[in-house]
């Protein structure tokens, strides 16, 4: 199956700083990528849908100014958590969708804000 | 709006028992996809199956089987002769040719 990578796999940052997470589709082009957030012992919650070359569509309740998403190419989407706070600590998972609507998930990035 | 319900929060079985994980979904679309994923402690999602709304045939893959019933909007997952390595959180998900939405997940613990 197709491979999606995320970098970094884990990150610890101080409160008030910004963190960028990369999501790459390694062997296919993805016009659409998705970002999910998962708190401990909870389900994956869709944060936003990212389309290459256009602005991301955010789910209700997700602050677009706080979670900046850039989908600059068909193989790369980035999520930047700006002015991170401890409550932003979570597991962030991206997924990429192929032209035939198959969706592949990255391994996730564990963010800890101290 | 689409919705996925996994009513079983946690299930605990003893090795070699069969276990069924329930999934009920809601959608207004006639075209949609259903999925099951396994999430071990590492966190990485493991794809198990994708089923489109036009294919109600049940599927078996080794010890895993899936029962898709549109009449009851259910897509249940059965593990036969469970093993300790099956311990994980299992998610059912629904996609209407757009984004994918997940159920709350069922934490399965298989004890030796």
mmCIF file of N, CA and C in Angstrom, chain B:
data_model
loop_
_atom_site.group_PDB
_atom_site.id
_atom_site.type_symbol
_atom_site.label_atom_id
_atom_site.label_comp_id
_atom_site.label_asym_id
_atom_site.label_seq_id
_atom_site.Cartn_x
_atom_site.Cartn_y
_atom_site.Cartn_z
ATOM 1 N N UNK B 1 -25.470 14.678 7.973
ATOM 2 C CA UNK B 1 -24.261 14.479 8.764
ATOM 3 C C UNK B 1 -24.001 13.000 8.962
ATOM 4 N N UNK B 2 -22.773 12.663 8.964
ATOM 5 C CA UNK B 2 -22.451 11.261 9.144
ATOM 6 C C UNK B 2 -22.059 11.002 10.583
ATOM 7 N N UNK B 3 -22.321 9.791 11.038
ATOM 8 C CA UNK B 3 -22.051 9.476 12.427
ATOM 9 C C UNK B 3 -21.740 7.989 12.532
ATOM 10 N N UNK B 4 -20.794 7.685 13.368
ATOM 11 C CA UNK B 4 -20.400 6.306 13.596
ATOM 12 C C UNK B 4 -20.472 6.028 15.083
ATOM 13 N N UNK B 5 -21.150 4.963 15.450
ATOM 14 C CA UNK B 5 -21.308 4.608 16.854
ATOM 15 C C UNK B 5 -20.684 3.256 17.140
ATOM 16 N N UNK B 6 -19.766 3.272 18.072
ATOM 17 C CA UNK B 6 -19.198 2.038 18.592
ATOM 18 C C UNK B 6 -19.579 1.990 20.056
ATOM 19 N N UNK B 7 -20.631 1.277 20.342
ATOM 20 C CA UNK B 7 -21.206 1.322 21.690
ATOM 21 C C UNK B 7 -20.330 0.649 22.736
ATOM 22 N N UNK B 8 -19.517 -0.287 22.307
ATOM 23 C CA UNK B 8 -18.667 -1.008 23.257
ATOM 24 C C UNK B 8 -17.374 -0.205 23.484
ATOM 25 N N UNK B 9 -17.231 0.320 24.675
ATOM 26 C CA UNK B 9 -16.038 1.101 24.976
ATOM 27 C C UNK B 9 -14.836 0.189 25.204
ATOM 28 N N UNK B 10 -15.068 -0.851 25.994
ATOM 29 C CA UNK B 10 -13.991 -1.790 26.290
ATOM 30 C C UNK B 10 -14.540 -3.209 26.312
ATOM 31 N N UNK B 11 -13.738 -4.103 25.783
ATOM 32 C CA UNK B 11 -14.082 -5.521 25.820
ATOM 33 C C UNK B 11 -12.852 -6.282 26.291
ATOM 34 N N UNK B 12 -13.099 -7.230 27.173
ATOM 35 C CA UNK B 12 -12.012 -8.070 27.646
ATOM 36 C C UNK B 12 -12.395 -9.527 27.441
ATOM 37 N N UNK B 13 -11.533 -10.267 26.792
ATOM 38 C CA UNK B 13 -11.784 -11.686 26.558
ATOM 39 C C UNK B 13 -10.531 -12.463 26.914
ATOM 40 N N UNK B 14 -10.731 -13.750 26.995
ATOM 41 C CA UNK B 14 -9.599 -14.649 27.240
ATOM 42 C C UNK B 14 -9.164 -15.217 25.896
ATOM 43 N N UNK B 15 -7.897 -15.406 25.755
ATOM 44 C CA UNK B 15 -7.340 -15.922 24.512
ATOM 45 C C UNK B 15 -8.141 -17.124 24.005
ATOM 46 N N UNK B 16 -8.312 -17.151 22.696
ATOM 47 C CA UNK B 16 -9.018 -18.203 21.967
ATOM 48 C C UNK B 16 -10.525 -17.987 21.929
ATOM 49 N N UNK B 17 -11.003 -17.014 22.672
ATOM 50 C CA UNK B 17 -12.429 -16.702 22.550
ATOM 51 C C UNK B 17 -12.681 -15.923 21.272
ATOM 52 N N UNK B 18 -13.896 -16.026 20.764
ATOM 53 C CA UNK B 18 -14.304 -15.189 19.647
ATOM 54 C C UNK B 18 -14.871 -13.886 20.204
ATOM 55 N N UNK B 19 -14.687 -12.815 19.463
ATOM 56 C CA UNK B 19 -15.201 -11.525 19.942
ATOM 57 C C UNK B 19 -15.711 -10.724 18.758
ATOM 58 N N UNK B 20 -16.834 -10.059 18.954
ATOM 59 C CA UNK B 20 -17.412 -9.223 17.906
ATOM 60 C C UNK B 20 -17.455 -7.780 18.357
ATOM 61 N N UNK B 21 -16.941 -6.917 17.512
ATOM 62 C CA UNK B 21 -16.950 -5.482 17.776
ATOM 63 C C UNK B 21 -18.039 -4.858 16.905
ATOM 64 N N UNK B 22 -18.907 -4.117 17.557
ATOM 65 C CA UNK B 22 -20.059 -3.566 16.845
ATOM 66 C C UNK B 22 -19.778 -2.175 16.291
ATOM 67 N N UNK B 23 -20.409 -1.900 15.157
ATOM 68 C CA UNK B 23 -20.304 -0.576 14.541
ATOM 69 C C UNK B 23 -21.636 -0.277 13.851
ATOM 70 N N UNK B 24 -22.227 0.827 14.224
ATOM 71 C CA UNK B 24 -23.466 1.278 13.596
ATOM 72 C C UNK B 24 -23.212 2.667 13.037
ATOM 73 N N UNK B 25 -23.696 2.908 11.849
ATOM 74 C CA UNK B 25 -23.405 4.180 11.216
ATOM 75 C C UNK B 25 -24.691 4.865 10.749
ATOM 76 N N UNK B 26 -24.564 6.146 10.540
ATOM 77 C CA UNK B 26 -25.667 6.938 10.001
ATOM 78 C C UNK B 26 -25.165 7.758 8.830
ATOM 79 N N UNK B 27 -25.889 7.721 7.730
ATOM 80 C CA UNK B 27 -25.534 8.556 6.590
ATOM 81 C C UNK B 27 -26.758 8.746 5.717
ATOM 82 N N UNK B 28 -26.792 9.870 5.032
ATOM 83 C CA UNK B 28 -27.891 10.130 4.097
ATOM 84 C C UNK B 28 -27.477 9.781 2.669
ATOM 85 N N UNK B 29 -26.210 9.530 2.487
ATOM 86 C CA UNK B 29 -25.721 9.234 1.148
ATOM 87 C C UNK B 29 -25.951 7.771 0.786
ATOM 88 N N UNK B 30 -26.088 7.524 -0.497
ATOM 89 C CA UNK B 30 -26.203 6.142 -0.955
ATOM 90 C C UNK B 30 -24.826 5.575 -1.285
ATOM 91 N N UNK B 31 -23.884 6.460 -1.508
ATOM 92 C CA UNK B 31 -22.510 6.039 -1.803
ATOM 93 C C UNK B 31 -21.610 6.431 -0.637
ATOM 94 N N UNK B 32 -21.014 5.451 -0.034
ATOM 95 C CA UNK B 32 -20.134 5.719 1.103
ATOM 96 C C UNK B 32 -19.210 4.530 1.291
ATOM 97 N N UNK B 33 -18.206 4.736 2.129
ATOM 98 C CA UNK B 33 -17.255 3.678 2.435
ATOM 99 C C UNK B 33 -17.186 3.475 3.943
ATOM 100 N N UNK B 34 -17.015 2.248 4.329
ATOM 101 C CA UNK B 34 -16.838 1.897 5.729
ATOM 102 C C UNK B 34 -15.462 1.260 5.911
ATOM 103 N N UNK B 35 -14.881 1.527 7.054
ATOM 104 C CA UNK B 35 -13.534 1.057 7.321
ATOM 105 C C UNK B 35 -13.433 0.501 8.742
ATOM 106 N N UNK B 36 -12.449 -0.359 8.931
ATOM 107 C CA UNK B 36 -12.011 -0.728 10.259
ATOM 108 C C UNK B 36 -10.501 -0.530 10.317
ATOM 109 N N UNK B 37 -10.061 0.071 11.428
ATOM 110 C CA UNK B 37 -8.645 0.246 11.681
ATOM 111 C C UNK B 37 -8.317 -0.302 13.064
ATOM 112 N N UNK B 38 -7.093 -0.759 13.186
ATOM 113 C CA UNK B 38 -6.568 -1.206 14.470
ATOM 114 C C UNK B 38 -5.514 -0.206 14.908
ATOM 115 N N UNK B 39 -5.550 0.183 16.170
ATOM 116 C CA UNK B 39 -4.544 1.092 16.685
ATOM 117 C C UNK B 39 -3.864 0.451 17.892
ATOM 118 N N UNK B 40 -2.670 -0.102 17.683
ATOM 119 C CA UNK B 40 -1.925 -0.682 18.805
ATOM 120 C C UNK B 40 -1.352 0.433 19.672
ATOM 121 N N UNK B 41 -0.733 0.084 20.782
ATOM 122 C CA UNK B 41 -0.181 1.106 21.684
ATOM 123 C C UNK B 41 0.797 2.074 21.010
ATOM 124 N N UNK B 42 1.423 1.669 19.949
ATOM 125 C CA UNK B 42 2.360 2.563 19.251
ATOM 126 C C UNK B 42 1.643 3.772 18.657
ATOM 127 N N UNK B 43 0.343 3.620 18.415
ATOM 128 C CA UNK B 43 -0.436 4.737 17.904
ATOM 129 C C UNK B 43 -0.682 4.716 16.405
ATOM 130 N N UNK B 44 0.139 3.992 15.683
ATOM 131 C CA UNK B 44 -0.027 4.001 14.236
ATOM 132 C C UNK B 44 -1.252 3.194 13.827
ATOM 133 N N UNK B 45 -2.068 3.778 12.993
ATOM 134 C CA UNK B 45 -3.279 3.097 12.546
ATOM 135 C C UNK B 45 -2.934 1.999 11.551
ATOM 136 N N UNK B 46 -3.543 0.852 11.760
ATOM 137 C CA UNK B 46 -3.345 -0.269 10.852
ATOM 138 C C UNK B 46 -4.651 -0.503 10.116
ATOM 139 N N UNK B 47 -4.606 -0.380 8.802
ATOM 140 C CA UNK B 47 -5.791 -0.556 7.979
ATOM 141 C C UNK B 47 -6.192 -2.030 7.978
ATOM 142 N N UNK B 48 -7.482 -2.292 8.176
ATOM 143 C CA UNK B 48 -7.961 -3.672 8.171
ATOM 144 C C UNK B 48 -8.848 -3.949 6.970
ATOM 145 N N UNK B 49 -9.789 -3.051 6.703
ATOM 146 C CA UNK B 49 -10.713 -3.315 5.612
ATOM 147 C C UNK B 49 -11.398 -2.029 5.164
ATOM 148 N N UNK B 50 -11.736 -2.000 3.892
ATOM 149 C CA UNK B 50 -12.578 -0.950 3.342
ATOM 150 C C UNK B 50 -13.711 -1.625 2.588
ATOM 151 N N UNK B 51 -14.915 -1.149 2.804
ATOM 152 C CA UNK B 51 -16.073 -1.729 2.140
ATOM 153 C C UNK B 51 -16.918 -0.580 1.571
ATOM 154 N N UNK B 52 -17.313 -0.679 0.296
ATOM 155 C CA UNK B 52 -18.174 0.377 -0.228
ATOM 156 C C UNK B 52 -19.631 -0.015 -0.031
ATOM 157 N N UNK B 53 -20.482 0.978 -0.128
ATOM 158 C CA UNK B 53 -21.889 0.794 0.227
ATOM 159 C C UNK B 53 -22.639 -0.130 -0.715
ATOM 160 N N UNK B 54 -22.058 -0.404 -1.865
ATOM 161 C CA UNK B 54 -22.741 -1.259 -2.829
ATOM 162 C C UNK B 54 -22.331 -2.719 -2.717
ATOM 163 N N UNK B 55 -21.412 -2.976 -1.832
ATOM 164 C CA UNK B 55 -20.909 -4.335 -1.692
ATOM 165 C C UNK B 55 -21.241 -4.868 -0.313
ATOM 166 N N UNK B 56 -22.336 -5.599 -0.212
ATOM 167 C CA UNK B 56 -22.761 -6.117 1.083
ATOM 168 C C UNK B 56 -22.231 -7.512 1.377
ATOM 169 N N UNK B 57 -21.383 -7.983 0.543
ATOM 170 C CA UNK B 57 -20.832 -9.312 0.762
ATOM 171 C C UNK B 57 -19.978 -9.316 2.011
ATOM 172 N N UNK B 58 -20.183 -10.308 2.833
ATOM 173 C CA UNK B 58 -19.337 -10.431 4.010
ATOM 174 C C UNK B 58 -17.936 -10.857 3.605
ATOM 175 N N UNK B 59 -16.978 -10.499 4.417
ATOM 176 C CA UNK B 59 -15.589 -10.815 4.059
ATOM 177 C C UNK B 59 -14.903 -11.511 5.214
ATOM 178 N N UNK B 60 -14.054 -12.442 4.826
ATOM 179 C CA UNK B 60 -13.251 -13.164 5.818
ATOM 180 C C UNK B 60 -11.790 -13.050 5.409
ATOM 181 N N UNK B 61 -10.965 -12.728 6.387
ATOM 182 C CA UNK B 61 -9.533 -12.681 6.140
ATOM 183 C C UNK B 61 -8.836 -13.319 7.332
ATOM 184 N N UNK B 62 -8.502 -14.562 7.180
ATOM 185 C CA UNK B 62 -7.877 -15.280 8.289
ATOM 186 C C UNK B 62 -8.819 -15.390 9.473
ATOM 187 N N UNK B 63 -8.418 -14.852 10.604
ATOM 188 C CA UNK B 63 -9.261 -14.915 11.798
ATOM 189 C C UNK B 63 -10.252 -13.757 11.863
ATOM 190 N N UNK B 64 -10.154 -12.857 10.915
ATOM 191 C CA UNK B 64 -11.020 -11.685 10.900
ATOM 192 C C UNK B 64 -12.181 -11.883 9.935
ATOM 193 N N UNK B 65 -13.333 -11.396 10.324
ATOM 194 C CA UNK B 65 -14.476 -11.402 9.416
ATOM 195 C C UNK B 65 -15.325 -10.170 9.680
ATOM 196 N N UNK B 66 -16.007 -9.739 8.632
ATOM 197 C CA UNK B 66 -16.819 -8.536 8.723
ATOM 198 C C UNK B 66 -18.210 -8.820 8.202
ATOM 199 N N UNK B 67 -19.204 -8.303 8.898
ATOM 200 C CA UNK B 67 -20.596 -8.500 8.537
ATOM 201 C C UNK B 67 -21.212 -7.129 8.269
ATOM 202 N N UNK B 68 -21.475 -6.849 6.990
ATOM 203 C CA UNK B 68 -22.027 -5.564 6.583
ATOM 204 C C UNK B 68 -23.506 -5.751 6.297
ATOM 205 N N UNK B 69 -24.353 -5.043 7.022
ATOM 206 C CA UNK B 69 -25.790 -5.138 6.811
ATOM 207 C C UNK B 69 -26.370 -3.731 6.664
ATOM 208 N N UNK B 70 -26.723 -3.378 5.447
ATOM 209 C CA UNK B 70 -27.280 -2.043 5.200
ATOM 210 C C UNK B 70 -28.634 -1.881 5.867
ATOM 211 N N UNK B 71 -29.369 -2.984 5.985
ATOM 212 C CA UNK B 71 -30.711 -2.899 6.568
ATOM 213 C C UNK B 71 -30.675 -2.398 8.008
ATOM 214 N N UNK B 72 -29.592 -2.703 8.696
ATOM 215 C CA UNK B 72 -29.454 -2.260 10.085
ATOM 216 C C UNK B 72 -28.338 -1.234 10.238
ATOM 217 N N UNK B 73 -27.778 -0.795 9.107
ATOM 218 C CA UNK B 73 -26.673 0.180 9.126
ATOM 219 C C UNK B 73 -25.571 -0.263 10.067
ATOM 220 N N UNK B 74 -25.184 -1.504 9.923
ATOM 221 C CA UNK B 74 -24.148 -2.023 10.803
ATOM 222 C C UNK B 74 -23.006 -2.631 10.000
ATOM 223 N N UNK B 75 -21.846 -2.562 10.581
ATOM 224 C CA UNK B 75 -20.641 -3.123 9.949
ATOM 225 C C UNK B 75 -19.794 -3.711 11.068
ATOM 226 N N UNK B 76 -20.181 -4.902 11.498
ATOM 227 C CA UNK B 76 -19.554 -5.515 12.662
ATOM 228 C C UNK B 76 -18.313 -6.327 12.295
ATOM 229 N N UNK B 77 -17.425 -6.410 13.236
ATOM 230 C CA UNK B 77 -16.120 -7.030 13.026
ATOM 231 C C UNK B 77 -15.935 -8.137 14.049
ATOM 232 N N UNK B 78 -15.638 -9.339 13.565
ATOM 233 C CA UNK B 78 -15.450 -10.483 14.457
ATOM 234 C C UNK B 78 -14.037 -11.021 14.353
ATOM 235 N N UNK B 79 -13.445 -11.240 15.504
ATOM 236 C CA UNK B 79 -12.142 -11.897 15.567
ATOM 237 C C UNK B 79 -12.379 -13.285 16.135
ATOM 238 N N UNK B 80 -11.982 -14.269 15.394
ATOM 239 C CA UNK B 80 -12.149 -15.664 15.810
ATOM 240 C C UNK B 80 -10.871 -16.130 16.495
ATOM 241 N N UNK B 81 -11.038 -16.895 17.553
ATOM 242 C CA UNK B 81 -9.879 -17.442 18.277
ATOM 243 C C UNK B 81 -8.886 -16.326 18.593
ATOM 244 N N UNK B 82 -9.326 -15.380 19.371
ATOM 245 C CA UNK B 82 -8.522 -14.187 19.648
ATOM 246 C C UNK B 82 -7.165 -14.546 20.246
ATOM 247 N N UNK B 83 -6.221 -13.657 20.000
ATOM 248 C CA UNK B 83 -4.868 -13.829 20.509
ATOM 249 C C UNK B 83 -4.455 -12.566 21.266
ATOM 250 N N UNK B 84 -3.473 -12.710 22.117
ATOM 251 C CA UNK B 84 -3.007 -11.570 22.910
ATOM 252 C C UNK B 84 -2.584 -10.417 22.000
ATOM 253 N N UNK B 85 -2.027 -10.736 20.846
ATOM 254 C CA UNK B 85 -1.566 -9.689 19.916
ATOM 255 C C UNK B 85 -2.713 -8.897 19.298
ATOM 256 N N UNK B 86 -3.935 -9.390 19.491
ATOM 257 C CA UNK B 86 -5.093 -8.649 18.988
ATOM 258 C C UNK B 86 -5.459 -7.492 19.914
ATOM 259 N N UNK B 87 -4.857 -7.440 21.069
ATOM 260 C CA UNK B 87 -5.156 -6.358 22.006
ATOM 261 C C UNK B 87 -4.789 -5.020 21.392
ATOM 262 N N UNK B 88 -5.773 -4.140 21.309
ATOM 263 C CA UNK B 88 -5.575 -2.830 20.681
ATOM 264 C C UNK B 88 -6.892 -2.074 20.769
ATOM 265 N N UNK B 89 -6.874 -0.868 20.254
ATOM 266 C CA UNK B 89 -8.125 -0.119 20.083
ATOM 267 C C UNK B 89 -8.532 -0.262 18.625
ATOM 268 N N UNK B 90 -9.779 -0.578 18.408
ATOM 269 C CA UNK B 90 -10.280 -0.763 17.054
ATOM 270 C C UNK B 90 -11.282 0.344 16.734
ATOM 271 N N UNK B 91 -11.066 0.959 15.579
ATOM 272 C CA UNK B 91 -11.933 2.043 15.143
ATOM 273 C C UNK B 91 -12.697 1.658 13.889
ATOM 274 N N UNK B 92 -13.956 1.979 13.893
ATOM 275 C CA UNK B 92 -14.789 1.894 12.707
ATOM 276 C C UNK B 92 -14.882 3.316 12.153
ATOM 277 N N UNK B 93 -14.889 3.458 10.845
ATOM 278 C CA UNK B 93 -14.918 4.801 10.248
ATOM 279 C C UNK B 93 -15.808 4.811 9.015
ATOM 280 N N UNK B 94 -16.304 5.993 8.714
ATOM 281 C CA UNK B 94 -17.215 6.180 7.589
ATOM 282 C C UNK B 94 -16.723 7.332 6.732
ATOM 283 N N UNK B 95 -16.765 7.127 5.428
ATOM 284 C CA UNK B 95 -16.382 8.200 4.503
ATOM 285 C C UNK B 95 -17.417 8.292 3.397
ATOM 286 N N UNK B 96 -17.865 9.521 3.169
ATOM 287 C CA UNK B 96 -18.833 9.730 2.095
ATOM 288 C C UNK B 96 -18.127 10.373 0.903
ATOM 289 N N UNK B 97 -17.066 9.694 0.412
ATOM 290 C CA UNK B 97 -16.263 10.215 -0.697
ATOM 291 C C UNK B 97 -15.685 11.576 -0.354
ATOM 292 N N UNK B 98 -15.488 11.794 0.903
ATOM 293 C CA UNK B 98 -14.885 13.047 1.350
ATOM 294 C C UNK B 98 -14.000 12.751 2.523
ATOM 295 N N UNK B 99 -14.222 13.425 3.611
ATOM 296 C CA UNK B 99 -13.405 13.141 4.775
ATOM 297 C C UNK B 99 -13.867 11.874 5.481
ATOM 298 N N UNK B 100 -13.017 11.356 6.329
ATOM 299 C CA UNK B 100 -13.292 10.127 7.063
ATOM 300 C C UNK B 100 -13.577 10.477 8.511
ATOM 301 N N UNK B 101 -14.680 9.921 9.029
ATOM 302 C CA UNK B 101 -15.044 10.190 10.419
ATOM 303 C C UNK B 101 -14.994 8.880 11.197
ATOM 304 N N UNK B 102 -14.493 8.964 12.390
ATOM 305 C CA UNK B 102 -14.266 7.776 13.193
ATOM 306 C C UNK B 102 -15.277 7.621 14.317
ATOM 307 N N UNK B 103 -15.523 6.367 14.665
ATOM 308 C CA UNK B 103 -16.262 6.092 15.876
ATOM 309 C C UNK B 103 -15.359 6.299 17.084
ATOM 310 N N UNK B 104 -15.928 6.131 18.244
ATOM 311 C CA UNK B 104 -15.179 6.384 19.482
ATOM 312 C C UNK B 104 -14.125 5.330 19.760
ATOM 313 N N UNK B 105 -14.252 4.190 19.101
ATOM 314 C CA UNK B 105 -13.268 3.138 19.299
ATOM 315 C C UNK B 105 -13.676 2.150 20.367
ATOM 316 N N UNK B 106 -13.205 0.922 20.208
ATOM 317 C CA UNK B 106 -13.411 -0.126 21.204
ATOM 318 C C UNK B 106 -12.047 -0.651 21.615
ATOM 319 N N UNK B 107 -11.786 -0.600 22.902
ATOM 320 C CA UNK B 107 -10.501 -1.119 23.400
ATOM 321 C C UNK B 107 -10.666 -2.592 23.709
ATOM 322 N N UNK B 108 -9.960 -3.410 22.976
ATOM 323 C CA UNK B 108 -10.010 -4.851 23.161
ATOM 324 C C UNK B 108 -8.781 -5.318 23.925
ATOM 325 N N UNK B 109 -9.038 -6.046 24.978
ATOM 326 C CA UNK B 109 -7.955 -6.656 25.748
ATOM 327 C C UNK B 109 -8.132 -8.161 25.688
ATOM 328 N N UNK B 110 -7.131 -8.836 25.213
ATOM 329 C CA UNK B 110 -7.154 -10.295 25.165
ATOM 330 C C UNK B 110 -6.162 -10.809 26.199
ATOM 331 N N UNK B 111 -6.685 -11.527 27.152
ATOM 332 C CA UNK B 111 -5.845 -12.009 28.241
ATOM 333 C C UNK B 111 -5.382 -13.432 27.957
ATOM 334 N N UNK B 112 -4.160 -13.732 28.347
ATOM 335 C CA UNK B 112 -3.649 -15.092 28.080
ATOM 336 C C UNK B 112 -4.321 -16.138 28.968
#
